Amino acid sequence: MTIKLVTSLGVDVSKSSVTCHILTQYPVGGLKNYWQKTRVKASSLFPTFYSNPKPKSNQKSVFDFVDYIKDNKPDIAIIEPTGNHYSRLWAQILESLGINILWVGHIELRRYRGGKNLPNKSDAADALAMAAYAVDQENYLESGELNPQSFLMHRPQPINQLRELVQQLEHLNRVQSPIINYTRQALAWQFPEKAHSKTDSTKVGNVPPLWGWLAQRETEVHPQSYKSITKIYQQSIAVQLGLEIDPIIRLHADWLCDINLEEQRLEALLKPLVNHEQFKTYNQVFDGFNFGLRIRARLLSRIYPFEAFLTNGKQLIEREVREVKKKEVTRENGKSVVKFLPGDIKRVKRNRSRDAFKLRLGMGTVLEQSGDKLVEKGSGSALCRMNFWQYVITKIEINGRLPNNAIGEEIALYKEALKSNVDASGKQLLNGKHLQAKLSSKVANMLFRELSRAIAQPTPEVNTK
């Protein structure tokens, strides 16, 4: 095997800067020795470029970054997708200069850096790890070409658009929550009859009736709704007591109207993207779960193409003989504390494809040392994990919301089985967030199964021991 020689540029992206390093081959003696020798020359070997350098400083600018790329002529650039917005400027520059960009996942890079004994929380060490990732023979095929499985697959343009629109919608959702909370608190004495009533727009172009009424945007509210709220307010106890609606509440309501109209605009852009022909098979699977528009978009932005989780179009299932330790999980202060005890030697099965899928969706778990205990924590996309939690509390925990099909029946039976798990006194053992986490994991497993049935080929099993 002859590995194709490449000049690899590692780019560690921060909030307003990037730190870079270039390698033409894997360092003789290993990365740790190389790091020890080169870190003293960080300013020259690991240059940092700033999008907004401080005046009267020696900080290198974006234009210096362009010159750096032109002088060194890298073949490929390795970037960790640290925030769409932070990496976008630098990626655009590299693309305009004809540099091929390869993306490495957060988890893969963290494991790689840790396996090479490089320091954590060091921009220069991260840049070195990324540069080395593309010249390390571990990431090459027998043909001498880079192994595409070692990198994140390129997302088509519709997926990038989906991801950006979903992030904008989630940003608006976070922005309006404190505004709504404050407004409803004030309405508790300024208009108590409507303080906690539900208000949603039912027509595109209209705003939620209560917010529209408070903001005095009569033309954007259904006439009957506007008249109804006006009548209720005229009979309100607040009016009888001489209490008026504060101008700041009308301002908050005006903001909420604008946010709602912007959400409508974004969803109008999102809908045709989600329903694109290339996602037809995915949507057929999503239909079985009765997923809404936003969760479909979020899932597609994380798992498309599903083939990225497969090996030659099939699930990768490994079987190995090893000691299976007994695992005791207890709940302490809302956290899962794990203790391992000696176990038996067994032949176990690991579905590597499913594990990678769940991790991408935020439904994977990692064990972290906390004092003298091992604490089990969720790992992967926090936003996707939130989407699964929302699905659980809105579709599963409320009776009658699950789809009337085999998938809905399976989820309902699993929920009842979890709730029937009681101790000797009859107290339910699983409840609250613990129960919701179990249900979320079940949905993720079922989603992987259904997508595999629709897309994957028959599964091979690999013996590793």
Coordinates of C-alpha atoms in Angstrom, one line a residue:
M1 CA 0.0 0.0 0.0
T2 CA 1.3 3.5 -0.9
I3 CA -0.4 6.3 0.9
K4 CA -1.0 9.3 -1.4
L5 CA 1.1 12.2 -0.2
V6 CA -1.0 15.2 0.8
T7 CA -0.4 18.6 2.5
S8 CA -2.9 18.7 5.3
L9 CA -4.1 21.9 7.0
G10 CA -5.7 21.6 10.4
V11 CA -8.0 24.4 11.2
D12 CA -9.3 24.8 14.8
V13 CA -12.2 27.3 14.7
S14 CA -13.0 29.5 17.7
K15 CA -15.5 32.3 18.2
S16 CA -13.6 35.0 16.2
S17 CA -10.4 33.3 15.2
V18 CA -8.8 30.1 13.8
T19 CA -5.6 28.4 14.8
C20 CA -3.8 26.5 12.0
H21 CA -1.1 23.9 11.5
I22 CA 0.2 22.2 8.4
L23 CA 1.7 18.7 8.0
T24 CA 3.0 16.9 4.9
Q25 CA 3.4 13.6 6.7
Y26 CA 2.7 11.9 10.0
P27 CA 5.4 13.0 12.5
V28 CA 8.1 10.4 13.1
G29 CA 8.1 9.5 16.8
G30 CA 4.4 10.2 17.3
L31 CA 2.3 13.3 17.9
K32 CA 3.1 13.7 21.5
N33 CA 6.9 14.0 20.9
Y34 CA 6.2 16.3 18.0
W35 CA 4.0 18.5 20.2
Q36 CA 6.6 18.7 22.9
K37 CA 9.2 19.9 20.3
T38 CA 7.0 22.4 18.4
R39 CA 4.8 24.0 21.0
V40 CA 7.5 26.4 22.0
K41 CA 7.3 27.9 18.5
A42 CA 3.5 28.2 18.6
S43 CA 3.4 31.7 17.1
S44 CA 5.1 30.6 13.9
L45 CA 4.1 26.9 13.6
F46 CA 0.6 27.3 15.0
P47 CA -0.5 30.8 13.7
T48 CA -3.8 32.3 14.8
F49 CA -5.9 34.5 12.5
Y50 CA -8.6 36.8 13.8
S51 CA -11.8 38.0 12.0
N52 CA -11.6 41.3 13.9
P53 CA -8.0 41.8 15.1
K54 CA -7.5 44.3 17.9
P55 CA -6.2 47.7 16.7
K56 CA -2.5 48.4 17.4
S57 CA -1.8 44.7 18.0
N58 CA 0.2 42.1 16.1
Q59 CA -2.8 39.9 15.6
K60 CA -3.1 38.4 12.1
S61 CA -6.2 39.2 10.1
V62 CA -8.4 37.3 7.6
F63 CA -6.3 38.7 4.8
D64 CA -3.2 37.2 6.5
F65 CA -5.0 33.9 6.5
V66 CA -5.6 34.1 2.8
D67 CA -1.8 34.8 2.2
Y68 CA -1.0 31.9 4.5
I69 CA -3.1 29.5 2.4
K70 CA -1.7 30.8 -0.8
D71 CA 1.9 30.4 0.5
N72 CA 1.5 26.9 1.9
K73 CA -0.8 25.5 -0.8
P74 CA -2.5 22.7 1.3
D75 CA -4.3 20.0 -0.6
I76 CA -7.0 19.5 2.0
A77 CA -8.2 21.3 5.1
I78 CA -9.6 19.5 8.1
I79 CA -12.2 21.3 10.1
E80 CA -14.4 20.4 13.1
P81 CA -18.0 21.7 12.6
T82 CA -17.9 24.0 15.6
G83 CA -21.0 26.0 15.0
N84 CA -22.4 26.8 11.6
H85 CA -21.7 30.5 11.9
Y86 CA -18.2 30.4 13.4
S87 CA -16.8 28.1 10.7
R88 CA -18.7 29.5 7.8
L89 CA -16.4 32.5 7.0
W90 CA -13.2 30.4 7.1
A91 CA -14.7 27.6 5.1
Q92 CA -15.9 30.0 2.4
I93 CA -12.4 31.4 2.1
L94 CA -10.9 27.9 1.7
E95 CA -13.5 26.9 -0.9
S96 CA -12.8 30.1 -2.9
L97 CA -9.1 29.2 -2.9
G98 CA -9.9 25.7 -4.2
I99 CA -9.0 23.9 -1.0
N100 CA -10.9 20.6 -0.5
I101 CA -12.5 20.7 3.0
L102 CA -13.0 17.5 5.0
W103 CA -15.1 17.6 8.2
V104 CA -14.3 15.5 11.3
G105 CA -16.9 14.9 14.0
H106 CA -16.5 16.2 17.5
I107 CA -16.5 12.8 19.1
E108 CA -14.1 11.3 16.6
L109 CA -11.6 14.2 17.0
R110 CA -11.9 14.1 20.8
R111 CA -11.1 10.4 20.9
Y112 CA -8.3 10.8 18.3
R113 CA -6.7 13.6 20.3
G114 CA -7.0 11.7 23.6
G115 CA -5.5 8.5 22.0
K116 CA -2.5 10.5 20.9
N117 CA -2.0 12.0 24.5
L118 CA -2.4 15.6 23.3
P119 CA -3.6 18.2 25.8
N120 CA -7.2 19.1 26.1
K121 CA -8.5 22.7 25.6
S122 CA -5.6 23.8 23.5
D123 CA -6.3 25.4 20.1
A124 CA -2.8 24.6 18.8
A125 CA -3.1 20.9 19.9
D126 CA -6.5 20.7 18.2
A127 CA -5.1 22.1 15.0
L128 CA -2.2 19.6 15.2
A129 CA -4.6 16.7 15.7
M130 CA -6.7 17.7 12.8
A131 CA -3.7 18.2 10.5
A132 CA -2.4 14.7 11.6
Y133 CA -5.8 13.1 11.1
A134 CA -5.5 13.3 7.3
V135 CA -2.0 12.0 7.2
D136 CA -2.4 9.2 9.7
Q137 CA -2.4 5.8 8.0
E138 CA -5.2 4.7 10.3
N139 CA -7.6 6.9 8.3
Y140 CA -6.6 5.4 4.9
L141 CA -7.9 2.5 2.9
E142 CA -5.8 -0.3 1.5
S143 CA -5.8 1.4 -1.8
G144 CA -3.9 4.4 -0.3
E145 CA -6.9 6.7 -0.5
L146 CA -8.5 8.5 2.5
N147 CA -11.2 6.4 4.1
P148 CA -14.5 8.4 3.7
Q149 CA -15.9 6.6 6.8
S150 CA -13.4 8.6 8.9
F151 CA -15.0 11.9 7.9
L152 CA -18.4 13.4 8.0
M153 CA -20.2 12.9 4.7
H154 CA -20.8 16.0 2.5
R155 CA -24.3 17.3 3.1
P156 CA -26.3 18.4 -0.1
Q157 CA -27.5 22.0 -0.2
P158 CA -31.1 21.2 0.9
I159 CA -29.7 19.8 4.1
N160 CA -27.6 22.9 4.8
Q161 CA -30.7 25.0 4.2
L162 CA -32.8 22.8 6.5
R163 CA -30.3 23.0 9.2
E164 CA -30.1 26.8 9.1
L165 CA -33.8 27.3 9.0
V166 CA -34.3 25.0 11.9
Q167 CA -31.7 26.8 13.9
Q168 CA -33.4 30.1 13.2
L169 CA -36.7 28.7 14.3
E170 CA -35.2 27.3 17.5
H171 CA -33.5 30.7 18.2
L172 CA -36.9 32.5 17.8
N173 CA -38.5 29.9 20.2
R174 CA -35.8 30.6 22.8
V175 CA -36.2 34.4 22.4
Q176 CA -39.9 34.5 22.9
S177 CA -40.1 32.2 25.9
P178 CA -39.0 34.8 28.5
I179 CA -41.1 37.5 26.7
I180 CA -44.2 35.3 27.0
N181 CA -43.5 34.4 30.6
Y182 CA -43.1 38.1 31.7
T183 CA -46.2 39.1 29.7
R184 CA -48.4 36.4 31.3
Q185 CA -47.1 37.3 34.8
A186 CA -48.1 40.9 34.2
L187 CA -51.5 39.9 32.7
A188 CA -52.3 38.0 35.9
W189 CA -53.4 41.4 37.4
Q190 CA -53.8 43.5 34.3
F191 CA -56.1 41.1 32.4
P192 CA -56.4 38.0 34.6
E193 CA -59.2 36.4 32.5
K194 CA -56.8 35.9 29.6
A195 CA -53.5 35.6 31.4
H196 CA -53.0 31.9 30.9
S197 CA -55.2 31.2 27.9
K198 CA -53.8 29.5 24.8
T199 CA -53.4 31.8 21.8
D200 CA -52.3 30.6 18.3
S201 CA -52.8 32.0 14.9
T202 CA -55.0 29.9 12.7
K203 CA -54.4 31.6 9.4
V204 CA -51.2 32.4 7.6
G205 CA -50.5 36.2 7.8
N206 CA -52.5 36.5 11.1
V207 CA -50.9 36.8 14.5
P208 CA -52.0 35.0 17.7
P209 CA -55.3 36.7 18.8
L210 CA -54.2 37.7 22.3
W211 CA -50.9 39.2 21.3
G212 CA -52.5 41.0 18.4
W213 CA -55.2 42.4 20.6
L214 CA -52.6 43.6 23.2
A215 CA -50.4 45.1 20.5
Q216 CA -53.5 46.8 19.0
R217 CA -52.9 45.2 15.6
E218 CA -56.5 44.7 14.8
T219 CA -56.1 44.1 11.0
E220 CA -53.8 41.1 11.7
V221 CA -56.3 39.3 14.0
H222 CA -59.4 37.4 13.0
P223 CA -62.3 39.9 13.5
Q224 CA -64.4 37.6 15.6
S225 CA -61.4 36.8 17.9
Y226 CA -60.6 40.5 18.3
K227 CA -64.2 41.4 19.2
S228 CA -64.4 38.4 21.7
I229 CA -61.2 39.5 23.5
T230 CA -62.4 43.1 23.6
K231 CA -65.7 42.1 25.2
I232 CA -64.0 39.9 27.8
Y233 CA -61.7 42.8 28.7
Q234 CA -64.6 45.2 29.1
Q235 CA -66.1 42.9 31.7
S236 CA -62.7 42.2 33.3
I237 CA -62.2 42.7 37.1
A238 CA -59.1 44.7 36.2
V239 CA -61.2 47.3 34.4
Q240 CA -63.6 47.4 37.3
L241 CA -60.7 48.2 39.6
G242 CA -59.2 50.8 37.3
L243 CA -56.2 48.8 36.4
E244 CA -54.8 49.4 32.9
I245 CA -52.6 47.4 30.6
D246 CA -49.0 48.7 30.9
P247 CA -47.4 50.0 27.7
I248 CA -44.5 47.6 28.1
I249 CA -46.9 44.7 27.9
R250 CA -48.2 46.1 24.6
L251 CA -44.6 46.4 23.4
H252 CA -43.9 42.7 24.4
A253 CA -47.0 41.6 22.6
D254 CA -45.9 43.6 19.5
W255 CA -42.6 41.7 19.6
L256 CA -44.4 38.4 19.9
C257 CA -46.5 39.2 16.8
D258 CA -43.4 40.0 14.8
I259 CA -41.7 36.7 16.0
N260 CA -44.8 34.7 15.0
L261 CA -44.9 36.2 11.5
E262 CA -41.2 35.4 11.1
E263 CA -41.8 31.8 12.2
Q264 CA -44.6 31.6 9.6
R265 CA -42.2 32.8 6.9
L266 CA -39.5 30.4 7.9
E267 CA -41.9 27.4 8.1
A268 CA -43.1 28.3 4.6
L269 CA -39.5 28.0 3.4
L270 CA -39.0 24.8 5.4
K271 CA -42.0 22.8 4.2
P272 CA -41.0 22.3 0.5
L273 CA -37.4 21.5 1.6
V274 CA -38.6 18.7 4.0
N275 CA -41.0 17.4 1.3
H276 CA -38.3 17.3 -1.4
E277 CA -38.4 14.1 -3.5
Q278 CA -34.9 13.0 -2.2
F279 CA -36.4 12.7 1.3
K280 CA -39.5 10.7 0.2
T281 CA -38.4 7.4 1.9
Y282 CA -37.5 9.3 5.1
N283 CA -40.8 11.0 5.2
Q284 CA -42.6 7.7 4.8
V285 CA -40.8 6.5 7.9
F286 CA -41.5 9.7 9.8
D287 CA -45.2 9.4 8.9
G288 CA -45.3 6.2 11.0
F289 CA -44.2 8.2 14.0
N290 CA -46.4 11.2 13.2
F291 CA -43.4 13.6 13.5
G292 CA -44.1 17.3 13.0
L293 CA -42.4 19.6 10.5
R294 CA -39.7 20.9 12.8
I295 CA -38.6 17.5 14.2
R296 CA -38.5 16.1 10.6
A297 CA -36.2 18.9 9.5
R298 CA -34.0 18.5 12.6
L299 CA -33.7 14.8 12.1
L300 CA -32.9 15.1 8.3
S301 CA -30.2 17.7 9.1
R302 CA -28.5 15.2 11.4
I303 CA -29.0 11.7 9.8
Y304 CA -29.1 12.3 6.0
P305 CA -27.8 10.4 4.2
F306 CA -28.6 7.3 6.4
E307 CA -26.1 5.4 4.4
A308 CA -23.4 7.2 6.4
F309 CA -24.2 5.0 9.3
L310 CA -23.8 1.8 7.3
T311 CA -20.9 -0.2 5.9
N312 CA -21.3 -1.0 2.3
G313 CA -25.0 -0.4 2.6
K314 CA -25.4 -2.7 5.6
Q315 CA -25.6 -2.4 9.3
L316 CA -22.2 -3.2 11.0
I317 CA -22.9 -5.7 13.8
E318 CA -20.0 -7.2 15.7
R319 CA -19.9 -10.2 18.0
E320 CA -17.2 -10.7 20.5
V321 CA -16.5 -12.8 23.6
R322 CA -15.6 -10.7 26.6
E323 CA -16.4 -10.2 30.3
V324 CA -19.8 -8.7 30.7
K325 CA -19.7 -6.8 34.0
K326 CA -22.8 -6.5 36.0
K327 CA -24.1 -2.9 35.8
E328 CA -25.9 -1.2 38.7
V329 CA -27.5 2.1 37.9
T330 CA -28.9 4.3 40.7
R331 CA -30.4 7.8 40.6
E332 CA -28.8 10.4 42.7
N333 CA -29.8 14.1 42.5
G334 CA -31.4 13.5 39.1
K335 CA -28.3 11.8 37.7
S336 CA -27.6 8.2 36.7
V337 CA -24.7 6.8 38.8
V338 CA -23.2 3.6 37.4
K339 CA -21.3 0.9 39.3
F340 CA -19.7 -2.1 37.6
L341 CA -19.3 -5.4 39.4
P342 CA -17.4 -8.6 38.2
G343 CA -19.4 -10.5 35.6
D344 CA -19.4 -13.6 33.4
I345 CA -17.6 -14.2 30.1
K346 CA -20.2 -14.0 27.4
R347 CA -20.6 -13.6 23.6
V348 CA -22.1 -10.2 23.1
K349 CA -23.4 -8.3 20.1
R350 CA -22.7 -4.7 19.3
N351 CA -24.6 -2.8 16.6
R352 CA -22.0 -0.2 15.7
S353 CA -24.3 1.4 13.1
R354 CA -27.1 1.9 15.6
D355 CA -24.8 3.3 18.2
A356 CA -23.4 5.9 15.8
F357 CA -26.9 6.8 14.7
K358 CA -28.1 7.3 18.3
L359 CA -25.0 9.3 19.2
R360 CA -25.6 11.6 16.2
L361 CA -29.1 12.3 17.5
G362 CA -28.0 13.0 21.0
M363 CA -29.4 9.7 22.4
G364 CA -26.0 8.2 23.1
T365 CA -24.5 8.1 26.6
V366 CA -21.0 8.4 27.9
L367 CA -19.6 7.7 31.4
E368 CA -17.8 10.5 33.1
Q369 CA -15.8 10.4 36.4
S370 CA -17.4 12.6 39.1
G371 CA -15.4 12.2 42.3
D372 CA -15.4 8.5 43.1
K373 CA -18.4 7.8 41.0
L374 CA -19.2 7.1 37.3
V375 CA -22.0 9.3 36.1
E376 CA -23.9 8.4 32.9
K377 CA -24.6 11.5 30.7
G378 CA -26.3 12.1 27.4
S379 CA -23.9 12.7 24.5
G380 CA -24.4 14.0 21.0
S381 CA -26.7 16.7 19.7
A382 CA -28.4 18.4 22.6
L383 CA -31.0 20.0 20.2
C384 CA -32.0 16.6 18.8
R385 CA -32.2 15.2 22.3
M386 CA -34.6 18.1 23.1
N387 CA -36.7 17.3 20.0
F388 CA -37.1 13.7 21.2
W389 CA -38.1 14.9 24.7
Q390 CA -40.7 17.3 23.2
Y391 CA -42.1 14.3 21.1
V392 CA -42.3 12.3 24.3
I393 CA -44.2 14.9 26.4
T394 CA -46.5 16.0 23.5
K395 CA -47.3 12.7 21.7
I396 CA -46.5 9.8 24.1
E397 CA -47.3 11.0 27.6
I398 CA -50.7 12.5 26.6
N399 CA -53.1 9.7 25.9
G400 CA -54.6 9.5 22.4
R401 CA -51.8 11.4 20.7
L402 CA -49.8 8.4 19.3
P403 CA -50.4 7.4 15.7
N404 CA -53.0 4.6 15.3
N405 CA -50.6 2.0 13.8
A406 CA -48.1 -0.7 14.8
I407 CA -45.5 1.9 15.8
G408 CA -48.0 3.7 18.1
E409 CA -49.1 0.4 19.6
E410 CA -45.5 -0.6 20.3
I411 CA -44.6 2.7 22.0
A412 CA -47.8 2.6 24.1
L413 CA -47.1 -1.0 25.3
Y414 CA -43.5 0.0 26.2
K415 CA -44.7 3.0 28.1
E416 CA -47.2 0.8 30.1
A417 CA -44.4 -1.7 30.8
L418 CA -42.2 1.0 32.2
K419 CA -45.0 2.4 34.3
S420 CA -45.9 -1.0 35.7
N421 CA -42.4 -1.5 37.0
V422 CA -43.0 -1.0 40.8
D423 CA -41.3 -1.9 44.0
A424 CA -42.7 -4.0 46.8
S425 CA -44.8 -1.2 48.2
G426 CA -46.3 -0.5 44.8
K427 CA -44.4 2.7 44.1
Q428 CA -43.5 3.3 40.5
L429 CA -39.8 3.0 40.0
L430 CA -39.5 5.0 36.8
N431 CA -41.0 8.5 36.5
G432 CA -40.2 12.0 35.4
K433 CA -37.1 12.6 33.4
H434 CA -35.9 9.1 33.9
L435 CA -39.0 7.7 32.3
Q436 CA -38.9 10.3 29.5
A437 CA -35.3 9.4 28.7
K438 CA -36.3 5.7 28.4
L439 CA -39.1 6.5 26.0
S440 CA -36.8 8.8 24.0
S441 CA -34.3 6.1 23.6
K442 CA -37.0 3.6 22.6
V443 CA -38.2 6.0 19.8
A444 CA -34.6 6.5 18.6
N445 CA -34.1 2.7 18.4
M446 CA -37.4 2.2 16.6
L447 CA -36.5 5.0 14.1
F448 CA -33.2 3.4 13.3
R449 CA -35.0 0.0 12.8
E450 CA -37.6 1.5 10.5
L451 CA -35.0 3.4 8.4
S452 CA -32.9 0.3 8.2
R453 CA -35.8 -1.7 6.9
A454 CA -36.5 1.0 4.3
I455 CA -32.9 1.8 3.2
A456 CA -30.3 -0.7 4.4
Q457 CA -29.4 -4.1 2.8
P458 CA -29.4 -7.4 4.8
T459 CA -27.1 -7.1 7.7
P460 CA -23.7 -9.0 8.0
E461 CA -22.3 -10.0 11.4
V462 CA -18.6 -9.6 12.1
N463 CA -16.8 -11.8 14.6
T464 CA -14.1 -9.7 16.3
K465 CA -12.9 -12.2 18.9

